[in-house]
Amino acid sequence: MRSRKTAQADGVGSAWPDGELQRLPVGTLQLDSGAKLPDVVLGYETWGALNEDASNAVLVLHALTGSTHVSRGSSHEDGWWEPLVGPGRAIDTDEMFVVAPNIVGGCYGTTGPSSPAPDGAPWGSRFPFVTLRDSVTAEAQLADALGIGQWHTVVGGSMGGARALEWAAMFPDRVQRCICIAACVASTAEQIAFAQAQLLAIRQDPDFAGGDYYDGVSPAAGLGLARRIAHITYRSEPDLGARFGRLPQGSEEPLAHDDGERGRYQVESYLDYQAGKLAGRFDANSYIALTEALTSHDLTRGRGSIAEIFTGTGIEFVIAAVSSDRLYFPAESERLVKELPPDVSVRFEMIDSPFGHDAFLIEAGQLADIVR
Amino acid sequence: MRSRKTAQADGVGSAWPDGELQRLPVGTLQLDSGAKLPDVVLGYETWGALNEDASNAVLVLHALTGSTHVSRGSSHEDGWWEPLVGPGRAIDTDEMFVVAPNIVGGCYGTTGPSSPAPDGAPWGSRFPFVTLRDSVTAEAQLADALGIGQWHTVVGGSMGGARALEWAAMFPDRVQRCICIAACVASTAEQIAFAQAQLLAIRQDPDFAGGDYYDGVSPAAGLGLARRIAHITYRSEPDLGARFGRLPQGSEEPLAHDDGERGRYQVESYLDYQAGKLAGRFDANSYIALTEALTSHDLTRGRGSIAEIFTGTGIEFVIAAVSSDRLYFPAESERLVKELPPDVSVRFEMIDSPFGHDAFLIEAGQLADIVR
C-alpha cells in the first residue's frame, strides 16, 4: 500500500484534509423520473488514502438527516459514526479509503432545494422529485472521478442502508460487499404513513410558504414537529419509559395550567430539544425531498424479484437489524435475507438493543463487530 | 325484572328512548386541579331499564374521540360498540340497564371547551385543565340521579379503560366489576410523546387562534394531522402492510410530480379520509383537553400502589390487552394484573388480533366473549 500522501496526490481530492467537505460538479443529472437536474454538485468527505490497485475504498452512506461528516478527521467536529470510522477503528482509515457523499436533494454540500437553480434563486418548490437511485447515479460519477472502479464495501444504516442496496442493484460490478443496517427492501405502508404526517407538519406551517421560504422565515415549527414524530419512531417505548417515564421536566408542573399552558414532562422537553436541534441544522425542503425519496424506495421497482436482481452478482451481503426497531422491523430484514439468491453470500446480524431504530447510530460495539 | 316501561318511569331518563342523548345538569364541578368548573351538564345515553334492586346497571365509558352513542337503540345511527351492546348481544339491553356518559371536556353533550362559559361565549382557551377523575366525579352524580348505587359492571377500552380503572379507584363500593380493555395504569412516556406531537399539530394550525376559533374557521388541518398521527398508533404495521402495502390510490401516481405535488399511496388516502372524518365531527379544543386528561392519567397519583388502592375492595377485574397493540403494550396490562392485590378477583384476557390498539373496537367476537 502506498502512503496516504502519494495516494491522495493521484485522486480528485488530492491533499485534501480528512473529514472536510469537498465538492465535485457532475453536470446534468438524468433523473429516475425522466426529468433532468442541471449543474449538480456532489458534496463529499474522504478519510485515508486510496491504495495502488484501488481496492480499499469504502463508501459510507448517511441516513435521512445525516451528512458527509462521518468522522472527525482533521476537523474539529465529531462525525455521526465517530466510534466506527477512524484510525484503528472498525472502518480503519489507516487502511481504507473512506468516502461519504451527501445525497442528492440534501443540504450538506450536494445540490438540493436550497441550492441555486440556473436563474440564481433557490430551487425551493421547483426542486424536482428525486429518488435514492438518482443519488447512486451521481455517486457513480464521484467513484469514477476518485479512480474507484469497485468499492471494497458499501455500507449504511436506515436510509443509508437502502442507498447501499440501491448501489448493489444498480452497479453490482462495482460493489464487492454491501452492509445494510436497519433498512428494508421497500418502504412499508406504515413508514409511508409516518412520512405523510411529517410532510404535512412542514407543509402546514405557514412559514413554509409552499416551499419558497428562503427570503423569509424558515418553517422551524413544522420541521420541528416532523422531527418529533420521526424521533419517536426512531426510539422504543421501553427506551423512553426507562429514560423519562412520567417525570416532569425540572421544576415544571405538567398538571398545573394556571397560565393556560401546562408544564412539560421530561420526554416532551427531550423532543423539544431534538426538534430545535434539527430545525437549526436542516433545510425543510431537503427534509421533504429526502423523505419522499425514501418513501419511493422499492428495490424491486422495474427490476423483478430480489433473487433476479442479485443472482450472479457475487456480492457479499451483511444484513443487520435492530431487535427493538419499531420502524424498520427485523422481520423485514429477515425477509430480505431469505429472498437473496442462493449464489450470493449473506450474513444476518441482529443488533440486540433497547434503543430502537437509532441503535444503528448508538450501538458502537455491536456495529463494529458487524462491519469489521 | 320489571318491564322496561315501568322501570324507566322511575328514573331521570324516564320514558326517554334508548340511544338518544339526554342531559343532566350537575352544577359546579370541583376539579382535580383545585379549580372549579361551573354549570356542568353531563350528556349521556341509556339503553334498557333499571331493575327493581338497581342491580343491572352497566356503565360504558368511551375512548378519546368516542361519544355517548354506544348502540343504535331507537336512533338511526349505529353506535361505536354496536355488535357488543344491544338486545340479545353480549351486553344485553334486554337484561341490563346500560348508561354511557360523555366525558367532561368532550363535545358530545357534556360541558367542554365549545360549551358556553358563564359569559355566554364558548370557553375556548379559557376551558380549565380537566382529568379523568373529574369526569368520574360528575358521573357519580349521574349514577345518583339514575338511582344506581353500585354498577354491575363498569367497562371501557383505551381511554375508556382508564376511566373504568379511575371509577374503581374513586368509588370502589360502587363498582362490582371493572372491565379494562387495552388501557394502562398510567400513560407511558411514549404515549405522552405521541400526544405532544398531536397537540402541536393542532396548536400550530394558524386557524387554531390560540384556542379561540369558534367565531372563525376550525383548525381542521391541524386536527386532521393529529388524527393521522394517532391513527397510525391505533393500527399496526402488519395491518397497514396487508391492507395497503405500497399500492397507489386509484389512478394516482405516487412517483409522478409533474405539477409539484405527487399522487398518493393508498395508505395516505386512507389517513386523509380518517383525518377528514374526525375533523368533521370533533372539536379541536376537546381533542386537546381530552388528550391532556389522558396524558395526566396515573392511577397511583396520590394514592399509593395498585395493591394499596384495591385491597379489600372485592372488585372483580377483567383486564384485556390486544396482542398487536403498539400504543398500549400488552406488557402494561400484564403489569397491572400482577400488581392487583391477591384478595381481588382478576382475569386476564389477550385479544389475539393483527389490528393493533383499535382491536378494542373491531374484534367483536373476542370482545363479546370477554364482557359476556
XYZ file of C-alpha atoms in Angstrom:
744
model
C 0.000 0.000 0.000
C 1.277 3.442 -0.878
C 1.490 6.174 1.683
C -1.539 8.396 2.175
C 0.258 11.398 0.699
C 1.232 9.615 -2.529
C -2.159 8.050 -2.991
C -4.059 11.249 -2.404
C -1.890 13.092 -4.894
C -3.425 10.930 -7.627
C -7.044 11.470 -6.691
C -9.539 14.246 -7.187
C -9.354 15.247 -3.557
C -5.599 15.098 -3.538
C -4.004 16.620 -0.475
C -7.441 17.484 0.820
C -7.616 17.000 4.576
C -9.629 14.113 6.043
C -13.173 14.917 7.155
C -13.540 18.223 5.349
C -16.131 18.952 2.698
C -15.141 18.635 -0.965
C -17.397 19.289 -3.928
C -17.485 17.610 -7.328
C -19.535 19.062 -10.194
C -21.208 16.195 -12.048
C -23.151 18.204 -14.614
C -26.737 17.477 -15.562
C -28.269 14.505 -13.811
C -30.727 12.377 -15.739
C -33.289 11.640 -13.058
C -35.141 8.410 -12.355
C -38.392 10.297 -13.029
C -37.331 11.235 -16.577
C -36.651 14.864 -15.688
C -33.195 16.448 -15.714
C -31.473 18.284 -12.881
C -28.793 20.657 -14.234
C -25.499 21.736 -12.684
C -25.449 19.112 -9.968
C -22.641 19.326 -7.447
C -21.887 16.433 -5.132
C -20.594 17.217 -1.657
C -18.454 14.555 -0.007
C -15.730 13.932 2.511
C -12.907 11.401 2.498
C -10.599 9.808 5.046
C -7.388 7.917 4.439
C -5.878 7.149 1.053
C -6.743 5.021 -1.925
C -4.236 2.233 -2.400
C -2.446 1.439 -5.635
C -4.944 -1.051 -7.015
C -7.866 0.997 -5.696
C -9.065 -1.985 -3.694
C -9.547 -0.340 -0.305
C -12.388 2.122 -0.968
C -15.345 2.154 1.390
C -18.491 4.089 0.629
C -20.383 5.226 3.736
C -23.950 6.358 3.066
C -25.788 8.559 5.540
C -29.383 8.362 6.768
C -32.237 10.829 6.259
C -30.798 13.823 8.062
C -27.188 12.692 8.097
C -24.295 14.439 6.426
C -20.930 13.793 4.834
C -19.294 14.176 8.225
C -18.880 10.569 9.312
C -15.702 11.036 11.336
C -13.686 13.893 12.747
C -10.620 13.538 10.563
C -8.712 16.792 10.644
C -11.845 18.771 11.503
C -12.890 19.837 14.982
C -16.266 18.143 14.981
C -17.112 14.548 15.782
C -18.819 12.660 12.967
C -22.107 10.754 13.174
C -20.281 7.404 13.117
C -17.259 8.614 15.056
C -16.731 5.424 17.130
C -16.830 3.306 13.986
C -14.770 5.204 11.435
C -11.260 6.498 12.048
C -7.664 5.426 12.591
C -7.599 1.964 14.144
C -11.383 1.737 14.328
C -13.677 -0.870 12.745
C -13.589 1.023 9.472
C -9.888 1.776 9.761
C -8.923 4.931 7.919
C -5.244 3.941 8.233
C -6.078 1.009 5.967
C -9.114 2.034 3.980
C -10.045 5.000 1.813
C -13.434 6.104 3.124
C -15.787 8.253 1.051
C -19.066 9.763 2.271
C -21.222 11.682 -0.210
C -24.209 13.840 0.655
C -27.361 12.563 -1.034
C -28.886 14.418 -3.993
C -31.613 16.649 -2.556
C -29.727 17.123 0.695
C -28.326 20.221 2.326
C -24.786 19.203 3.245
C -22.889 20.143 0.136
C -24.854 18.364 -2.589
C -27.371 20.097 -4.818
C -30.760 20.274 -3.122
C -33.800 22.537 -2.866
C -31.815 25.245 -1.086
C -29.207 25.328 -3.872
C -29.420 27.983 -6.560
C -31.315 26.995 -9.687
C -29.974 28.205 -13.058
C -31.776 31.528 -12.517
C -29.769 32.116 -9.363
C -32.698 31.858 -6.951
C -33.027 28.784 -4.702
C -34.835 25.833 -6.260
C -37.383 25.828 -3.430
C -40.725 24.469 -4.598
C -39.297 23.959 -8.093
C -36.831 21.279 -6.993
C -37.713 18.101 -8.875
C -38.715 14.778 -7.329
C -35.582 12.699 -6.762
C -35.170 9.070 -5.734
C -32.396 7.169 -3.997
C -31.394 5.901 -7.443
C -30.627 9.431 -8.596
C -28.077 9.812 -5.879
C -26.432 6.500 -6.782
C -26.175 7.709 -10.389
C -24.354 10.834 -9.220
C -22.205 8.913 -6.739
C -21.016 6.606 -9.531
C -19.537 9.680 -11.191
C -17.811 10.505 -7.928
C -16.352 6.981 -7.838
C -15.112 7.466 -11.412
C -13.511 10.778 -10.514
C -11.788 9.243 -7.488
C -10.488 6.344 -9.574
C -12.563 3.759 -7.765
C -13.744 1.002 -10.094
C -15.199 -1.163 -7.362
C -15.997 -0.418 -3.741
C -14.444 -2.787 -1.253
C -17.568 -2.122 0.839
C -20.704 -0.040 0.557
C -22.274 0.487 3.970
C -25.124 2.423 5.531
C -27.876 2.357 8.108
C -31.555 3.308 7.764
C -31.891 5.328 4.544
C -28.139 4.735 4.161
C -28.859 1.017 4.139
C -31.469 1.491 1.444
C -28.913 3.504 -0.556
C -26.385 0.682 -0.137
C -28.923 -1.797 -1.535
C -29.596 0.531 -4.468
C -25.848 0.721 -5.183
C -25.688 -3.077 -5.208
C -28.673 -3.280 -7.558
C -27.562 -0.517 -9.946
C -23.831 -1.292 -10.091
C -23.335 -4.890 -8.957
C -19.901 -4.986 -10.632
C -18.776 -2.047 -8.534
C -19.850 -3.397 -5.136
C -17.818 -6.162 -3.532
C -19.576 -6.085 -0.146
C -22.885 -4.489 0.833
C -23.620 -3.877 4.513
C -27.226 -2.867 5.047
C -28.197 -1.967 8.607
C -31.765 -1.378 9.828
C -33.182 -0.859 6.367
C -35.563 -2.690 4.112
C -36.252 -3.653 0.531
C -39.103 -1.188 0.160
C -40.649 1.452 2.386
C -43.615 -0.077 4.162
C -47.159 1.258 4.372
C -46.540 2.303 7.960
C -43.347 4.137 7.021
C -45.253 5.926 4.254
C -47.944 6.812 6.802
C -45.490 8.272 9.313
C -43.767 10.107 6.450
C -47.042 11.655 5.325
C -47.637 13.054 8.810
C -44.153 14.560 8.814
C -44.550 16.142 5.392
C -47.900 17.639 6.382
C -46.371 19.020 9.575
C -43.935 21.008 7.430
C -46.319 21.938 4.629
C -48.976 23.152 7.087
C -46.517 25.565 8.707
C -47.480 28.976 7.300
C -43.784 29.890 7.177
C -43.291 27.078 4.663
C -44.896 29.290 2.032
C -45.335 26.419 -0.388
C -41.607 25.711 -0.236
C -40.390 29.174 -1.196
C -39.385 30.475 2.202
C -35.731 31.260 1.579
C -36.236 35.009 1.594
C -38.377 34.762 4.727
C -38.556 32.780 7.940
C -37.772 29.060 7.908
C -40.664 26.733 8.832
C -38.937 25.694 12.049
C -42.142 24.805 13.896
C -43.259 22.461 11.131
C -39.839 20.888 10.704
C -39.577 20.536 14.470
C -42.908 18.737 14.621
C -41.836 16.444 11.782
C -38.709 15.626 13.737
C -40.655 14.901 16.906
C -42.873 12.400 15.068
C -39.834 10.819 13.416
C -37.788 10.722 16.566
C -40.444 8.778 18.471
C -40.345 6.160 15.718
C -36.533 6.065 15.942
C -36.678 5.063 19.589
C -38.672 2.488 21.509
C -41.293 2.532 24.232
C -39.020 0.763 26.744
C -36.206 3.220 25.978
C -38.390 6.299 26.509
C -40.022 4.676 29.526
C -36.729 3.864 31.213
C -35.190 7.260 30.491
C -38.126 9.565 31.169
C -41.155 7.702 32.466
C -43.678 10.275 33.638
C -41.135 12.581 35.249
C -41.677 16.330 34.962
C -39.020 18.488 33.339
C -37.034 20.194 36.099
C -39.370 22.255 38.239
C -42.103 22.356 35.580
C -45.551 21.104 36.611
C -47.324 19.035 33.964
C -50.561 19.124 35.956
C -50.558 22.881 36.573
C -52.335 25.029 33.997
C -52.509 28.320 35.841
C -51.360 30.407 32.905
C -53.015 28.301 30.226
C -50.089 26.167 29.109
C -49.077 23.407 31.439
C -45.555 22.385 32.449
C -43.807 19.700 30.437
C -42.924 16.115 31.059
C -39.250 15.261 30.563
C -39.999 13.343 27.390
C -41.637 16.453 25.923
C -38.623 18.581 26.765
C -36.388 15.932 25.195
C -38.403 16.047 21.977
C -38.440 19.854 22.034
C -34.663 19.682 22.152
C -34.463 17.201 19.278
C -36.854 19.362 17.263
C -34.897 22.542 17.827
C -31.608 20.869 17.074
C -32.767 19.579 13.701
C -34.568 22.799 12.751
C -31.307 24.628 13.405
C -29.242 22.450 11.105
C -31.503 21.095 8.357
C -33.419 22.534 5.435
C -37.169 21.819 5.481
C -37.360 21.347 1.705
C -34.497 18.847 1.868
C -36.391 17.039 4.616
C -39.369 16.787 2.285
C -37.319 15.805 -0.779
C -35.422 13.075 1.061
C -38.483 11.775 2.899
C -40.245 11.450 -0.465
C -37.150 9.801 -1.942
C -37.193 7.304 0.918
C -40.936 6.768 0.578
C -40.349 5.963 -3.109
C -37.747 3.353 -2.181
C -38.600 -0.033 -3.635
C -35.586 -2.057 -4.650
C -37.674 -4.275 -6.907
C -39.368 -1.472 -8.857
C -38.843 -2.193 -12.556
C -36.328 -4.943 -11.785
C -38.092 -8.161 -10.835
C -37.513 -10.107 -7.669
C -34.656 -9.755 -5.195
C -33.368 -13.112 -6.401
C -33.442 -11.939 -10.019
C -31.673 -8.688 -9.159
C -28.729 -10.271 -7.367
C -28.251 -13.694 -8.972
C -24.755 -13.960 -10.371
C -23.515 -10.740 -8.834
C -21.189 -12.354 -6.317
C -21.798 -9.530 -3.862
C -21.183 -10.365 -0.211
C -24.132 -9.127 1.825
C -24.307 -8.355 5.507
C -27.872 -7.584 6.573
C -28.311 -6.301 10.109
C -31.463 -5.446 12.040
C -32.124 -3.963 15.466
C -34.093 -6.168 17.849
C -36.237 -3.295 19.170
C -36.651 -1.431 15.856
C -40.308 -0.463 15.524
C -39.880 1.444 12.244
C -37.709 -0.990 10.258
C -38.919 -4.232 11.775
C -36.346 -7.052 11.948
C -38.824 -9.246 10.070
C -38.295 -7.017 7.015
C -34.540 -7.576 7.147
C -35.046 -11.295 7.607
C -37.322 -11.315 4.591
C -34.556 -9.743 2.501
C -32.085 -12.357 3.720
C -34.468 -15.126 2.693
C -35.109 -13.613 -0.723
C -31.456 -13.156 -1.692
C -30.400 -15.786 -4.234
C -28.509 -18.882 -3.081
C -25.385 -17.984 -5.081
C -24.587 -14.813 -3.128
C -23.008 -14.785 0.289
C -25.214 -13.352 3.024
C -24.771 -12.958 6.744
C -27.607 -11.832 9.020
C -26.814 -9.982 12.230
C -29.267 -8.971 14.945
C -28.225 -5.949 16.952
C -29.579 -6.628 20.416
C -30.566 -3.227 21.729
C -33.369 -1.498 23.633
C -32.859 1.777 21.739
C -34.985 1.041 18.680
C -34.048 2.116 15.172
C -31.445 4.636 16.370
C -29.301 1.738 17.579
C -27.660 1.953 14.141
C -26.058 5.156 15.421
C -25.646 4.143 19.047
C -24.564 0.522 19.461
C -20.930 1.143 18.525
C -19.619 -2.144 19.872
C -22.041 -4.382 18.027
C -21.799 -2.248 14.880
C -18.018 -2.542 14.958
C -18.305 -6.325 15.155
C -20.614 -6.291 12.153
C -18.592 -4.058 9.841
C -15.094 -5.145 10.851
C -87.206 -7.896 36.481
C -89.727 -5.175 35.834
C -90.687 -4.174 32.349
C -88.646 -1.518 30.643
C -91.513 0.963 30.677
C -92.160 0.678 34.417
C -88.515 0.865 35.345
C -87.815 3.878 33.163
C -90.749 5.726 34.665
C -88.828 5.819 37.985
C -85.571 7.176 36.614
C -84.284 10.538 35.467
C -84.453 9.480 31.862
C -87.896 8.013 32.272
C -89.604 7.210 29.016
C -86.606 8.525 27.159
C -85.875 6.405 24.107
C -82.835 4.128 24.036
C -79.749 5.537 22.345
C -80.778 9.183 22.317
C -78.897 11.961 24.062
C -80.076 13.097 27.488
C -78.515 15.845 29.564
C -78.154 16.138 33.329
C -77.064 19.411 34.956
C -74.643 18.602 37.780
C -73.843 22.127 38.910
C -70.356 23.315 39.744
C -67.676 20.663 39.476
C -64.811 20.770 41.953
C -61.898 19.814 39.716
C -58.953 17.579 40.465
C -56.693 20.603 39.861
C -58.354 22.655 42.608
C -60.215 24.888 40.170
C -63.989 24.912 39.768
C -65.991 24.405 36.580
C -69.455 25.964 36.883
C -72.747 24.897 35.310
C -71.588 21.486 34.188
C -74.014 19.443 32.139
C -73.435 15.744 31.554
C -74.574 14.261 28.250
C -75.419 10.562 28.296
C -77.484 7.878 26.631
C -79.180 4.831 28.111
C -80.480 1.502 26.829
C -82.833 -0.908 28.571
C -84.310 -0.476 32.038
C -83.015 -0.443 35.566
C -84.400 -3.377 37.547
C -86.080 -3.118 40.935
C -82.998 -3.551 43.097
C -80.906 -1.479 40.704
C -78.507 -4.368 40.270
C -78.338 -4.481 36.466
C -76.655 -1.167 35.618
C -73.680 -1.173 33.253
C -71.522 1.885 32.720
C -69.886 2.008 29.283
C -67.064 4.527 29.005
C -65.906 5.793 25.630
C -62.390 6.353 24.310
C -60.674 9.615 23.313
C -62.922 10.636 20.441
C -65.850 8.402 21.298
C -69.334 9.540 22.179
C -72.383 8.549 24.189
C -73.705 6.652 21.191
C -72.661 3.111 22.004
C -75.565 1.361 20.311
C -78.339 2.237 17.891
C -81.273 1.880 20.253
C -84.198 3.761 18.791
C -81.926 6.065 16.817
C -80.986 5.658 13.165
C -77.251 5.535 13.665
C -75.084 2.583 14.610
C -73.116 3.021 17.820
C -69.353 2.602 18.238
C -69.833 -0.720 20.062
C -72.877 -1.788 18.053
C -72.008 -5.517 17.814
C -71.478 -5.696 21.557
C -74.316 -3.705 23.068
C -77.977 -4.245 22.236
C -80.861 -6.666 22.599
C -79.520 -10.214 22.900
C -75.900 -9.088 22.499
C -73.003 -9.600 24.917
C -74.106 -6.557 26.886
C -77.759 -7.429 26.601
C -80.000 -4.384 26.809
C -82.995 -6.684 27.337
C -81.414 -7.652 30.651
C -79.160 -4.780 31.618
C -79.583 -1.025 32.005
C -76.709 0.472 30.039
C -75.515 4.027 30.615
C -72.900 5.862 28.526
C -71.850 9.361 29.578
C -69.776 11.762 27.520
C -66.550 12.688 29.304
C -66.104 16.133 30.879
C -64.227 18.224 28.307
C -65.830 16.377 25.404
C -68.096 17.588 22.634
C -70.918 15.040 22.657
C -73.328 16.603 25.094
C -71.127 17.169 28.142
C -69.638 20.541 29.037
C -66.397 21.105 27.169
C -64.364 23.889 25.578
C -67.013 24.507 22.913
C -69.742 24.951 25.557
C -70.747 28.447 26.631
C -68.938 29.816 29.665
C -70.956 31.902 32.154
C -70.417 34.962 29.934
C -72.200 33.216 27.075
C -69.164 32.914 24.822
C -67.533 29.498 24.277
C -64.949 28.545 26.886
C -62.299 28.116 24.168
C -58.819 28.790 25.527
C -60.311 29.513 28.958
C -61.516 25.951 29.493
C -59.730 24.611 32.575
C -57.445 21.591 32.722
C -59.535 18.518 33.493
C -58.514 14.969 34.364
C -60.223 11.613 34.006
C -61.038 11.868 37.707
C -63.141 14.968 37.105
C -65.375 13.037 34.781
C -65.791 10.223 37.301
C -66.817 12.806 39.904
C -69.517 14.102 37.569
C -70.574 10.595 36.519
C -71.119 9.630 40.165
C -73.769 12.361 40.294
C -75.341 10.842 37.201
C -75.406 7.446 38.935
C -77.092 9.074 41.945
C -79.670 10.731 39.730
C -80.413 7.433 37.974
C -80.778 5.628 41.294
C -77.740 3.450 40.763
C -75.894 2.774 43.993
C -73.482 0.272 42.508
C -72.660 -0.559 38.926
C -72.975 -4.200 37.997
C -70.125 -3.526 35.577
C -68.005 -0.578 34.525
C -66.389 -1.212 31.159
C -64.310 0.638 28.620
C -61.482 0.352 26.138
C -58.451 2.618 25.638
C -59.186 5.886 27.465
C -62.488 4.226 28.414
C -60.477 1.520 30.144
C -58.505 4.130 32.038
C -61.796 5.774 33.049
C -63.063 2.390 34.265
C -59.961 1.994 36.440
C -60.472 5.502 37.835
C -64.060 4.619 38.697
C -62.855 1.532 40.560
C -60.245 3.577 42.432
C -62.504 6.514 43.306
C -65.704 4.605 44.151
C -64.748 1.015 44.915
C -68.066 0.475 46.750
C -69.974 1.421 43.621
C -68.141 -0.871 41.189
C -68.860 -4.585 41.298
C -66.937 -5.487 38.144
C -64.350 -3.484 36.215
C -63.531 -4.472 32.646
C -60.498 -2.609 31.359
C -59.562 -3.227 27.728
C -56.359 -2.037 26.044
C -55.578 0.537 28.689
C -52.914 1.007 31.303
C -52.276 2.185 34.824
C -50.545 5.373 33.725
C -49.852 6.999 30.374
C -46.375 5.992 29.279
C -43.543 8.243 28.117
C -44.161 7.157 24.538
C -47.871 7.916 24.786
C -47.012 11.351 26.170
C -44.605 11.826 23.268
C -47.165 10.919 20.609
C -49.701 13.126 22.404
C -47.325 16.088 22.342
C -46.949 15.772 18.567
C -50.727 15.722 18.183
C -51.262 18.750 20.399
C -48.608 20.690 18.498
C -50.218 19.737 15.194
C -53.403 21.465 16.343
C -51.798 24.402 18.123
C -49.542 25.162 15.156
C -52.521 25.451 12.816
C -52.999 29.208 12.331
C -56.775 28.661 12.355
C -56.464 27.417 15.943
C -56.039 31.029 17.044
C -54.818 30.044 20.481
C -57.992 28.034 21.045
C -60.492 30.818 20.336
C -61.561 29.879 16.838
C -65.301 29.496 17.350
C -66.165 32.677 15.515
C -63.781 31.773 12.691
C -62.583 28.724 10.810
C -61.981 25.468 12.677
C -58.371 24.204 12.705
C -59.291 21.216 10.546
C -55.824 20.785 9.060
C -54.194 20.630 12.481
C -56.843 18.324 13.936
C -56.588 16.151 10.824
C -52.838 15.854 11.240
C -53.277 14.974 14.915
C -55.697 12.258 13.903
C -53.319 10.869 11.275
C -50.542 10.543 13.863
C -52.933 8.961 16.349
C -54.490 6.631 13.828
C -51.147 5.143 12.846
C -50.544 4.315 16.502
C -54.028 2.749 16.725
C -53.169 0.264 13.990
C -50.206 -1.991 13.357
C -47.546 -2.293 10.716
C -48.755 -5.727 9.574
C -52.333 -4.420 9.336
C -51.378 -1.413 7.205
C -48.979 -3.542 5.186
C -51.576 -6.195 4.406
C -54.306 -3.686 3.567
C -52.364 -1.114 1.595
C -48.756 -2.110 1.084
C -47.244 0.290 -1.440
C -50.278 0.446 -3.710
C -51.160 3.780 -5.282
C -54.562 5.326 -4.634
C -56.764 4.667 -7.658
C -55.141 6.142 -10.716
C -52.897 8.483 -8.729
C -49.157 8.234 -9.363
C -47.007 8.475 -6.233
C -43.855 8.762 -8.346
C -45.145 11.484 -10.669
C -44.513 15.061 -9.585
C -45.354 16.884 -12.793
C -47.460 19.549 -11.117
C -45.419 19.730 -7.925
C -47.486 17.505 -5.656
C -47.220 13.806 -6.275
C -50.000 11.259 -6.332
C -50.848 9.417 -3.134
C -50.306 5.934 -1.882
C -53.452 4.153 -0.684
C -52.355 4.392 2.919
C -52.112 8.177 2.553
C -55.588 8.390 1.097
C -56.853 6.209 3.948
C -55.335 8.554 6.516
C -56.673 11.597 4.646
C -60.104 10.028 4.989
C -59.658 9.336 8.705
C -58.421 12.906 9.209
C -61.334 14.471 7.373
C -63.854 12.285 9.148
C -62.622 13.288 12.603
C -62.220 16.965 11.722
C -65.842 16.933 10.581
C -67.188 15.542 13.849
C -64.878 16.591 16.666
C -63.902 19.820 18.352
C -60.165 20.585 18.305
C -60.188 22.065 21.815
C -61.918 18.946 23.127
C -59.227 16.884 21.407
C -56.608 18.865 23.292
C -58.447 18.790 26.629
C -59.053 15.038 26.495
C -55.560 14.245 25.221
C -54.138 16.205 28.144
C -56.553 14.464 30.510
C -55.330 11.125 29.188
C -51.699 12.214 29.399
C -52.300 13.112 33.049
C -53.690 9.629 33.726
C -51.816 7.918 36.540
C -53.981 5.689 38.667
C -51.472 5.754 41.505
C -51.110 9.529 41.717
C -51.687 10.497 45.342
C -52.945 7.033 46.199
C -50.061 4.645 46.743
C -49.592 1.360 44.951
C -52.138 -0.563 42.901
C -52.228 -3.153 45.667
C -52.941 -0.470 48.258
C -55.668 1.095 46.122
C -57.634 -2.088 45.589
C -57.000 -4.242 48.665
C -60.282 -5.077 50.351
C -62.465 -3.666 47.576
C -63.774 -7.008 46.368
C -63.988 -5.683 42.826
C -63.886 -8.319 40.087
C -61.423 -7.214 37.443
C -61.162 -8.282 33.831
C -58.035 -6.875 32.218
C -57.753 -7.371 28.471
C -54.948 -6.472 26.097
C -54.527 -6.653 22.313
C -51.674 -8.846 21.102
C -50.599 -6.387 18.374
C -51.211 -3.183 20.351
C -48.206 -0.914 19.833
C -49.616 2.006 21.831
C -50.930 0.220 24.927
C -48.494 -2.656 25.025
C -49.845 -5.927 26.463
C -46.943 -5.896 28.919
C -48.543 -2.852 30.583
C -51.810 -4.725 31.078
C -49.948 -7.741 32.407
C -48.128 -5.499 34.849
C -51.466 -4.237 36.177
C -52.702 -7.817 36.584
C -49.582 -8.685 38.575
C -49.879 -5.610 40.794
C -53.511 -6.112 41.755
C -53.781 -7.401 45.331
C -54.306 -11.121 45.975
C -57.714 -10.583 47.572
C -59.427 -9.253 44.441
C -60.565 -11.436 41.582
C -58.762 -10.778 38.302
C -58.948 -12.393 34.893
C -56.516 -11.556 32.128
C -57.596 -11.874 28.505
C -55.433 -11.469 25.431
C -57.284 -10.367 22.325
C -55.436 -12.080 19.510
C -55.635 -9.620 16.647
C -53.463 -8.111 13.896
C -55.313 -4.769 14.039
C -53.370 -3.142 16.862
C -54.968 -0.947 19.503
C -58.181 -0.446 17.506
C -58.997 -4.122 18.031
C -60.934 -2.912 21.075
C -63.456 -1.528 18.577
C -63.099 -4.225 15.916
C -62.772 -7.710 17.394
C -66.452 -8.081 18.247
C -66.354 -11.832 18.749
C -63.476 -11.867 21.206
C -64.773 -8.743 22.963
C -68.168 -10.402 23.391
C -66.513 -13.425 24.986
C -64.683 -11.121 27.385
C -67.598 -8.970 28.518
C -70.347 -11.609 28.491
